Short mmCIF file of C-alpha atoms in Angstrom, two decimals:
data_model
loop_
_atom_site.label_atom_id
_atom_site.label_comp_id
_atom_site.label_asym_id
_atom_site.label_seq_id
_atom_site.Cartn_x
_atom_site.Cartn_y
_atom_site.Cartn_z
CA MET A 121 27.32 68.62 140.29
CA ALA A 122 25.37 65.37 140.55
CA PHE A 123 26.89 62.32 142.22
CA THR A 124 28.16 59.99 139.46
CA PRO A 125 28.90 56.55 140.95
CA GLN A 126 31.34 54.10 139.39
CA GLN A 127 32.42 50.49 139.93
CA ALA A 128 35.54 50.40 137.77
CA ILE A 129 37.60 48.37 140.25
CA LEU A 130 35.31 45.38 139.68
CA GLU A 131 36.78 45.06 136.17
CA LEU A 132 39.95 43.68 137.76
CA GLY A 133 38.18 40.79 139.44
CA SER A 134 38.46 39.08 142.80
CA ALA A 135 42.19 38.32 142.50
CA PHE A 136 42.93 41.97 143.32
CA TYR A 137 40.85 42.47 146.46
CA ASP A 138 38.84 40.86 149.26
CA PRO A 139 35.27 41.83 150.22
CA VAL A 140 35.21 42.85 153.89
CA THR A 141 32.72 43.88 156.55
CA PRO A 142 33.19 47.24 158.29
CA ALA A 143 33.62 47.37 162.04
CA ARG A 144 30.58 48.24 164.13
CA PHE A 145 31.41 51.19 166.36
CA PRO A 146 29.87 52.03 169.77
CA GLN A 147 29.43 55.65 168.69
CA THR A 148 29.50 57.71 165.50
CA ILE A 149 30.18 61.36 166.36
CA LEU A 150 30.78 63.53 163.31
CA ARG A 151 33.90 65.63 163.86
CA PHE A 152 34.80 66.83 160.36
CA ARG A 153 33.05 66.84 157.01
CA ASN A 154 34.80 68.33 154.01
CA ASP A 155 31.97 69.93 152.08
CA ARG A 156 34.41 71.53 149.66
CA ALA A 157 35.66 68.10 148.62
CA ALA A 158 32.15 66.66 148.77
CA ALA A 159 30.91 69.31 146.33
CA SER A 160 33.49 68.16 143.78
CA VAL A 161 31.81 64.72 143.63
CA GLY A 162 28.18 65.70 144.25
CA LEU A 163 27.92 64.58 147.89
CA ASP A 164 27.74 67.95 149.65
CA GLY A 165 23.95 67.74 149.84
CA LEU A 166 23.98 64.86 152.32
CA SER A 167 22.49 65.63 155.72
CA ASP A 168 24.65 64.87 158.76
CA VAL A 169 22.50 61.82 159.44
CA GLU A 170 23.07 60.53 155.89
CA TRP A 171 26.77 61.41 156.12
CA ILE A 172 27.22 59.32 159.27
CA ALA A 173 25.25 56.45 157.74
CA HIS A 174 27.62 56.31 154.75
CA PHE A 175 30.95 57.29 156.34
CA GLY A 176 30.51 55.98 159.89
CA ARG A 177 28.43 52.84 159.31
CA PHE A 178 29.38 52.42 155.65
CA GLU A 179 25.98 51.94 154.13
CA PRO A 180 26.72 51.78 150.36
CA LEU A 181 26.40 54.88 148.23
CA PRO A 182 23.73 54.27 145.56
CA GLY A 183 25.18 52.88 142.35
CA SER A 184 28.71 52.47 143.68
CA LEU A 185 30.30 49.46 145.37
CA THR A 186 27.85 47.25 147.23
CA GLN A 187 30.51 45.97 149.64
CA PRO A 188 33.86 47.42 150.79
CA LEU A 189 36.99 45.91 149.25
CA ALA A 190 40.35 45.46 150.97
CA LEU A 191 42.96 45.82 148.24
CA ARG A 192 45.86 43.40 147.90
CA TYR A 193 49.43 44.66 147.61
CA HIS A 194 52.99 44.13 148.81
CA GLY A 195 55.82 46.63 149.07
CA HIS A 196 59.24 47.64 150.27
CA GLN A 197 59.15 49.12 153.75
CA PHE A 198 62.36 51.03 154.48
CA ARG A 199 63.91 49.08 151.56
CA VAL A 200 62.93 45.66 152.98
CA TYR A 201 60.42 43.71 150.91
CA ASN A 202 57.27 42.70 152.80
CA PRO A 203 54.80 40.26 151.20
CA GLU A 204 52.58 40.27 154.30
CA ILE A 205 50.88 43.65 153.83
CA GLY A 206 47.71 44.92 152.15
CA ASP A 207 44.76 47.01 153.33
CA GLY A 208 45.06 46.18 157.02
CA ARG A 209 42.89 48.88 158.57
CA GLY A 210 41.13 50.37 155.57
CA PHE A 211 39.22 49.50 152.44
CA LEU A 212 37.96 50.95 149.19
CA PHE A 213 34.42 52.08 149.98
CA ALA A 214 33.19 53.76 146.79
CA GLN A 215 34.19 55.06 143.36
CA MET A 216 32.84 58.02 141.43
CA THR A 217 33.81 60.64 138.84
CA ASP A 218 34.32 64.32 139.55
CA ALA A 219 33.44 67.38 137.48
CA ARG A 220 36.65 66.89 135.46
CA GLY A 221 35.65 63.32 134.59
CA ARG A 222 38.37 61.78 136.76
CA LEU A 223 37.79 58.44 138.45
CA LEU A 224 38.08 58.98 142.22
CA ASP A 225 37.96 56.67 145.23
CA LEU A 226 36.66 57.00 148.73
CA GLY A 227 38.92 54.92 150.95
CA THR A 228 39.02 54.47 154.70
CA LYS A 229 41.47 54.41 157.59
CA GLY A 230 40.49 52.81 160.87
CA SER A 231 37.42 50.99 159.56
CA GLY A 232 38.20 47.60 161.09
CA GLN A 233 40.18 44.44 160.56
CA THR A 234 40.73 42.79 157.18
CA PRO A 235 42.59 39.65 156.05
CA TYR A 236 45.75 41.83 156.08
CA SER A 237 45.49 43.23 159.60
CA ARG A 238 47.98 40.69 160.99
CA PHE A 239 48.17 41.57 164.69
CA GLY A 240 46.66 45.06 164.33
CA ASP A 241 43.25 46.09 165.62
CA GLY A 242 42.27 47.80 162.36
CA ARG A 243 41.55 51.04 164.19
CA LEU A 244 42.73 54.66 163.94
CA THR A 245 43.42 57.02 166.82
CA LEU A 246 41.45 60.24 166.86
CA LYS A 247 44.75 62.10 167.05
CA GLY A 248 45.90 60.36 163.87
CA GLY A 249 42.73 61.51 162.14
CA VAL A 250 43.17 65.10 163.30
CA ARG A 251 46.78 65.06 162.07
CA GLU A 252 45.65 63.83 158.65
CA ILE A 253 43.13 66.68 158.38
CA LEU A 254 45.90 69.18 159.11
CA ALA A 255 48.36 67.57 156.69
CA THR A 256 45.98 67.35 153.74
CA GLU A 257 44.52 70.82 154.21
CA MET A 258 47.99 72.40 154.44
CA LEU A 259 49.36 70.49 151.46
CA GLU A 260 46.37 71.35 149.29
CA ALA A 261 46.79 75.04 150.13
CA LEU A 262 50.51 74.84 149.26
CA GLY A 263 49.80 73.42 145.80
CA VAL A 264 50.61 69.75 146.45
CA GLU A 265 48.58 67.08 144.66
CA THR A 266 47.18 65.30 147.70
CA SER A 267 44.31 63.16 148.84
CA LYS A 268 41.57 65.06 150.65
CA THR A 269 40.46 64.23 154.16
CA PHE A 270 36.78 63.76 153.43
CA SER A 271 35.34 62.75 156.79
CA LEU A 272 36.38 62.10 160.38
CA ILE A 273 34.00 60.39 162.78
CA GLU A 274 34.82 59.59 166.41
CA THR A 275 33.89 56.01 167.24
CA GLY A 276 33.81 55.77 171.03
CA GLU A 277 36.46 53.10 171.55
CA GLU A 278 39.55 53.33 173.75
CA LEU A 279 42.72 52.25 171.97
CA GLN A 280 46.04 51.10 173.35
CA ARG A 281 49.11 52.41 171.52
CA ASN A 282 52.77 52.00 172.37
CA ASP A 283 53.90 55.32 170.85
CA GLU A 284 51.44 57.73 172.52
CA PRO A 285 49.56 58.08 175.81
CA SER A 286 46.94 55.33 176.15
CA PRO A 287 44.11 54.64 176.31
CA THR A 288 43.38 57.10 173.54
CA ARG A 289 40.27 58.02 171.57
CA SER A 290 39.39 56.31 168.29
CA ALA A 291 38.07 57.45 164.91
CA VAL A 292 37.34 56.36 161.39
CA LEU A 293 38.57 58.51 158.53
CA VAL A 294 37.48 58.64 154.89
CA ARG A 295 39.79 60.10 152.26
CA LEU A 296 39.05 61.14 148.69
CA ASN A 297 41.80 59.89 146.36
CA HIS A 298 42.65 59.81 142.69
CA GLY A 299 42.93 56.03 142.91
CA HIS A 300 44.38 53.55 145.40
CA ILE A 301 46.56 51.53 143.01
CA ARG A 302 50.08 51.54 144.42
CA ILE A 303 53.50 50.56 143.17
CA GLY A 304 53.17 47.75 145.70
CA THR A 305 50.07 46.48 143.85
CA PHE A 306 52.31 45.72 140.86
CA GLN A 307 55.06 44.33 143.09
CA ARG A 308 52.70 41.74 144.54
CA LEU A 309 51.84 40.42 141.09
CA ALA A 310 55.53 40.22 140.14
CA TYR A 311 56.27 38.40 143.41
CA LEU A 312 53.55 35.89 142.55
CA GLN A 313 54.83 35.62 138.95
CA GLU A 314 51.51 36.63 137.36
CA PRO A 315 52.34 38.42 134.09
CA ASP A 316 48.78 38.30 132.76
CA ALA A 317 47.54 40.06 135.88
CA ILE A 318 50.25 42.71 135.50
CA ARG A 319 49.11 43.34 131.92
CA GLN A 320 45.52 43.59 133.11
CA LEU A 321 46.44 46.06 135.85
CA THR A 322 48.61 48.10 133.47
CA ASP A 323 45.75 48.45 131.00
CA TYR A 324 43.35 49.34 133.84
CA VAL A 325 45.59 52.15 135.11
CA LEU A 326 46.28 53.52 131.64
CA ARG A 327 42.60 53.51 130.71
CA HIS A 328 41.12 54.94 133.91
CA TYR A 329 43.86 57.30 135.10
CA TYR A 330 45.72 58.33 131.97
CA GLY A 331 43.04 58.07 129.27
CA GLU A 332 45.09 55.72 127.08
CA GLY A 333 44.49 52.37 125.46
CA PRO A 334 46.44 49.10 125.60
CA GLY A 335 49.34 48.18 123.33
CA ASP A 336 52.72 46.51 123.18
CA ASP A 337 54.29 49.66 124.61
CA ALA A 338 51.82 49.89 127.51
CA PRO A 339 54.37 49.04 130.26
CA GLN A 340 56.85 51.76 129.27
CA ARG A 341 54.06 54.29 128.78
CA LEU A 342 52.75 53.53 132.25
CA LEU A 343 56.22 53.79 133.77
CA ALA A 344 56.87 57.10 132.01
CA HIS A 345 53.60 58.49 133.37
CA VAL A 346 54.33 57.32 136.91
CA ALA A 347 57.88 58.68 136.76
CA ALA A 348 56.61 62.08 135.64
CA ARG A 349 53.80 62.25 138.20
CA THR A 350 55.93 61.11 141.14
CA ALA A 351 58.68 63.55 140.12
CA ARG A 352 56.02 66.26 140.38
CA MET A 353 55.07 65.00 143.84
CA ALA A 354 58.71 65.07 144.96
CA GLY A 355 59.14 68.62 143.69
CA GLN A 356 55.96 69.76 145.41
CA PHE A 357 57.04 68.18 148.71
CA MET A 358 60.28 70.16 148.61
CA ALA A 359 58.60 73.47 147.81
CA ALA A 360 56.11 72.89 150.63
CA GLY A 361 58.89 72.08 153.09
CA PHE A 362 57.06 68.82 153.74
CA VAL A 363 58.44 65.52 155.02
CA HIS A 364 56.07 62.60 154.43
CA GLY A 365 57.98 60.29 156.72
CA VAL A 366 57.14 56.88 155.21
CA LEU A 367 57.81 56.82 151.47
CA ASN A 368 57.56 53.06 151.16
CA SER A 369 56.56 51.61 147.80
CA ASP A 370 53.14 50.63 149.17
CA ASN A 371 52.58 54.34 149.95
CA ILE A 372 53.28 55.55 146.40
CA ASN A 373 50.16 55.93 144.28
CA VAL A 374 50.58 55.33 140.52
CA THR A 375 48.74 58.58 139.81
CA GLY A 376 51.45 60.52 141.68
CA GLU A 377 49.00 61.84 144.27
CA SER A 378 50.37 61.99 147.81
CA PHE A 379 48.34 60.17 150.45
CA ASP A 380 48.45 58.23 153.75
CA TYR A 381 49.86 60.56 156.39
CA GLY A 382 51.39 59.08 159.52
CA PRO A 383 54.50 60.67 161.09
CA TRP A 384 54.61 63.68 158.73
CA ARG A 385 56.22 67.01 159.60
CA PHE A 386 56.79 70.38 157.98
CA ALA A 387 60.46 71.35 158.21
CA PRO A 388 61.10 74.57 160.18
CA SER A 389 64.05 75.45 157.91
CA TRP A 390 65.71 74.15 154.75
CA SER A 391 67.52 71.30 156.49
CA PRO A 392 68.11 68.31 154.17
CA GLY A 393 68.62 65.94 157.12
CA PHE A 394 65.35 66.79 158.86
CA THR A 395 63.24 63.65 159.48
CA ALA A 396 59.61 63.11 160.41
CA ALA A 397 59.52 59.56 161.78
CA TYR A 398 61.20 58.81 165.11
CA PHE A 399 61.96 55.32 163.78
CA ASP A 400 63.77 56.58 160.66
CA HIS A 401 67.13 56.26 162.38
CA ALA A 402 69.16 56.30 159.16
CA GLY A 403 67.34 59.31 157.72
CA LEU A 404 66.24 57.30 154.68
CA TYR A 405 63.19 59.52 154.19
CA ALA A 406 64.71 62.79 155.40
CA PHE A 407 63.58 66.06 153.80
CA GLY A 408 66.45 66.26 151.31
CA ARG A 409 66.38 62.55 150.45
CA GLN A 410 62.73 62.37 149.42
CA PRO A 411 63.34 62.71 145.66
CA GLU A 412 65.87 59.87 145.86
CA ALA A 413 63.46 57.73 147.90
CA ILE A 414 60.57 58.27 145.48
CA TYR A 415 62.81 57.53 142.49
CA TRP A 416 63.90 54.30 144.17
CA ASP A 417 60.25 53.29 144.55
CA VAL A 418 59.61 53.99 140.86
CA MET A 419 62.54 51.70 140.09
CA GLN A 420 60.65 48.94 141.91
CA LEU A 421 57.72 49.48 139.56
CA ALA A 422 60.12 49.13 136.64
CA SER A 423 61.40 45.90 138.14
CA ALA A 424 57.85 44.55 138.43
CA LEU A 425 57.09 45.51 134.82
CA ARG A 426 60.11 43.53 133.63
CA LEU A 427 57.81 40.53 133.77
CA ILE A 428 55.96 41.88 130.71
CA ALA A 429 58.43 44.27 129.02
CA GLU A 430 61.98 44.54 127.73
CA GLU A 431 64.54 46.26 129.90
CA GLU A 432 65.73 49.00 127.53
CA PRO A 433 62.43 50.91 127.05
CA LEU A 434 61.79 50.70 130.79
CA ILE A 435 65.22 52.20 131.52
CA GLU A 436 64.46 54.97 129.03
CA ALA A 437 61.19 55.73 130.83
CA LEU A 438 62.95 55.72 134.21
CA ASP A 439 65.63 58.08 132.94
CA GLY A 440 63.02 60.80 132.61
CA PHE A 441 62.61 61.12 136.38
CA PRO A 442 65.66 63.27 137.29
CA GLU A 443 65.02 65.88 134.61
CA ALA A 444 61.31 65.92 135.42
CA PHE A 445 62.09 66.44 139.09
CA GLN A 446 64.38 69.40 138.37
CA ARG A 447 61.65 70.96 136.25
CA GLU A 448 58.91 70.26 138.78
CA VAL A 449 60.77 71.48 141.86
CA ALA A 450 61.60 74.73 140.04
CA GLU A 451 57.98 75.18 138.99
CA ALA A 452 56.70 74.45 142.51
CA LEU A 453 59.18 76.79 144.19
CA LEU A 454 58.43 79.61 141.76
CA TRP A 455 54.71 79.05 142.27
CA ARG A 456 55.16 79.42 146.01
CA LEU A 457 57.32 82.51 145.41
CA GLY A 458 54.49 83.97 143.37
CA VAL A 459 56.54 84.61 140.22
CA THR A 460 56.22 83.48 136.61
CA PRO A 461 58.78 80.92 135.36
CA ARG A 462 61.19 82.07 132.63
CA GLY A 463 62.52 78.73 131.39
CA ALA A 464 64.89 76.09 132.72
CA GLU A 465 68.09 77.98 131.86
CA HIS A 466 66.97 80.87 134.10
CA ASP A 467 64.88 79.07 136.69
CA ARG A 468 67.46 76.49 137.78
CA PRO A 469 70.06 79.11 138.84
CA LEU A 470 67.34 80.92 140.77
CA VAL A 471 66.36 77.71 142.56
CA GLN A 472 69.99 76.95 143.40
CA ALA A 473 70.51 80.45 144.79
CA MET A 474 67.35 80.08 146.87
CA GLU A 475 68.42 76.72 148.29
CA ARG A 476 71.90 78.02 149.15
CA ALA A 477 70.50 81.04 150.94
CA LEU A 478 67.86 79.10 152.86
CA SER A 479 70.11 76.23 153.93
CA GLY A 480 73.00 78.56 154.81
CA THR A 481 70.97 80.81 157.10
CA GLU A 482 68.39 78.47 158.67
CA THR A 483 65.73 80.99 157.66
CA PRO A 484 62.23 79.70 158.49
CA ILE A 485 60.75 78.33 155.27
CA ASP A 486 57.24 79.69 155.80
CA ARG A 487 58.52 83.15 156.78
CA PHE A 488 60.73 83.35 153.70
CA PHE A 489 57.98 82.52 151.22
CA PHE A 490 55.55 84.82 153.00
CA ASP A 491 57.99 87.75 152.80
CA ALA A 492 59.19 87.02 149.26
CA PHE A 493 55.82 86.35 147.61
CA GLY A 494 55.62 88.36 144.41
CA GLY A 495 59.38 88.21 143.87
CA ARG A 496 60.69 91.06 146.03
CA LEU A 497 62.76 90.40 149.15
CA PRO A 498 62.54 92.86 152.06
CA ALA A 499 65.72 94.73 152.98
CA SER A 500 66.00 92.67 156.17
CA TYR A 501 67.20 89.75 154.04
CA GLY A 502 70.89 90.62 153.94
CA GLU A 503 74.07 89.49 152.19
CA PRO A 504 73.36 85.72 152.12
CA PHE A 505 70.35 86.52 149.91
CA ALA A 506 72.15 88.94 147.58
CA GLU A 507 72.50 86.43 144.74
CA LEU A 508 68.85 85.44 145.02
CA ARG A 509 67.77 89.08 145.15
CA ALA A 510 69.66 89.78 141.91
CA GLN A 511 68.10 86.77 140.21
CA LEU A 512 64.59 87.81 141.27
CA GLU A 513 64.95 91.20 139.60
CA HIS A 514 64.32 89.47 136.25
CA TYR A 515 61.03 87.84 137.32
CA ARG A 516 57.54 89.26 137.20
CA PRO A 517 54.81 88.39 139.71
CA ARG A 518 52.20 85.83 138.72
CA LYS A 519 49.93 87.31 141.39
CA ARG A 520 50.00 90.54 143.38
CA ARG A 521 49.90 90.73 147.16
CA ALA A 522 46.30 91.98 147.08
CA HIS A 523 44.70 89.42 149.39
CA ASP A 524 44.44 90.57 153.00
CA TYR A 525 46.43 87.48 154.04
CA TRP A 526 49.59 89.39 153.06
CA THR A 527 48.89 92.02 155.72
CA ASP A 528 49.13 89.43 158.52
CA ALA A 529 51.97 89.74 161.01
CA LYS A 530 53.18 86.22 160.32
CA PRO A 531 52.57 83.39 157.83
CA CYS A 532 50.21 80.49 158.28
CA ALA A 533 52.46 77.54 159.16
CA MET A 534 52.06 73.99 160.42
CA LEU A 535 54.95 73.14 162.72
CA ILE A 536 54.77 70.35 165.25
CA ASP A 537 54.21 72.52 168.33
CA GLU A 538 50.98 73.89 166.87
CA VAL A 539 49.83 70.43 165.80
CA GLU A 540 50.31 69.21 169.36
CA ALA A 541 48.53 72.27 170.78
CA ILE A 542 45.51 71.69 168.53
CA TRP A 543 45.35 68.08 169.67
CA ALA A 544 45.84 69.03 173.33
CA ALA A 545 42.73 71.21 173.24
CA ILE A 546 40.71 68.27 171.94
CA ALA A 547 42.24 65.71 174.30
CA ALA A 548 41.93 67.85 177.44
CA ASP A 549 38.73 69.83 176.89
CA ASP A 550 37.06 68.37 173.79
CA ASP A 551 37.63 71.82 172.29
CA TRP A 552 37.52 71.63 168.49
CA THR A 553 37.65 75.38 167.89
CA PRO A 554 41.46 75.53 167.41
CA LEU A 555 41.21 72.86 164.70
CA GLU A 556 38.32 74.62 162.99
CA ALA A 557 40.13 77.95 163.17
CA LYS A 558 43.29 76.42 161.73
CA VAL A 559 41.47 74.82 158.80
CA ASN A 560 39.88 78.19 158.02
CA ALA A 561 43.26 79.92 158.25
CA ILE A 562 44.87 77.37 155.94
CA ARG A 563 42.12 77.76 153.35
CA ARG A 564 42.47 81.53 153.52
CA MET A 565 46.19 81.15 152.80
CA GLY A 566 45.32 78.85 149.92
CA GLU A 567 43.11 81.57 148.42
CA ALA A 568 46.00 84.04 148.63
CA LEU A 569 48.39 81.63 146.94
CA ALA A 570 46.12 80.16 144.28
#
């Protein structure tokens, strides 16, 4: 398709963002370009030289934004409100539409300091960029609505970090997102007591991301959409065995698309208390608590919308989250099992039986779904899986095990030891072949699942 630039964000006006200047880097070494994602927005035809010019030096894309914009927002971080945040090491670089007509953003991570950097250097470690490639590729293959890692360019600076060996290599990352408007964007306007701006932002989100017009019921319609989309995200996280690690309200996109990957992990087994962030001492964002955490964030959006709406319709919109989550987690789990849903009255008991069997046996999540794809458990899955086996007898496959992926000796997984090994090859020997091989393996798995 042809590149179709947009500038929709400018409709909001300067009260929502700050023009910024990208950092100038000593080097721009292209390490990863996602031509699959680029093809979806008409940018796959760029040469490597052009790619680096746009995504390493941030020369504007024709017809899109003429200057990067650091977006303004607040948010709750581990349930503590912080009015001192915003785009501190990234900015919105460009907007465009894809083949489906959706408005998409290209945003950055590690592109330099902004008015919201506080004491940070505005940079990204190369390891952080590699980890984001692995997270987004794996999540996309597992059916999660996620941002795409679009580009990673090494920048030739040595960074000091307290939580990893330093000095360490630096990079700038570009991600392709279905919008960068966060729950925290609304929270900032409520904090500043700006109801007119909240109405303006509500109408912007409804128009550009949900295809709806304004109206007196706009706040509750927006909240209902966000509740439904974030419930889907929570369900998809669980089915993927994924722990985001930092589900703060400034990290929740109002389109319900997962993004911004820091201390993420994939859980080895169905362990509700498994955490990703070493600093999450209370387990607030543990694997099994993610639906609760995301729901809590959506409640903060409801609180912000109280400035322009009555309480009762907002509560009604919020009340749709738990039921939507139950529906979405069942759909996501059955998708990963490779079977066709039969309806809530049948699917929920199946999901409960699956969760009991997995949590009671510490069976590796990836191994289980690999073995069970198509709805038939091998005989090696014994008595703890008897109830699940009986339930599965009533389901038909949505896809046969025809792809050669299913003949592999073991599933494609993304546990922390492999992540560290991929990085170690880069750090020690500048060997990028393990990363390239892993991305190819993940995409092959995605073909088998899709």
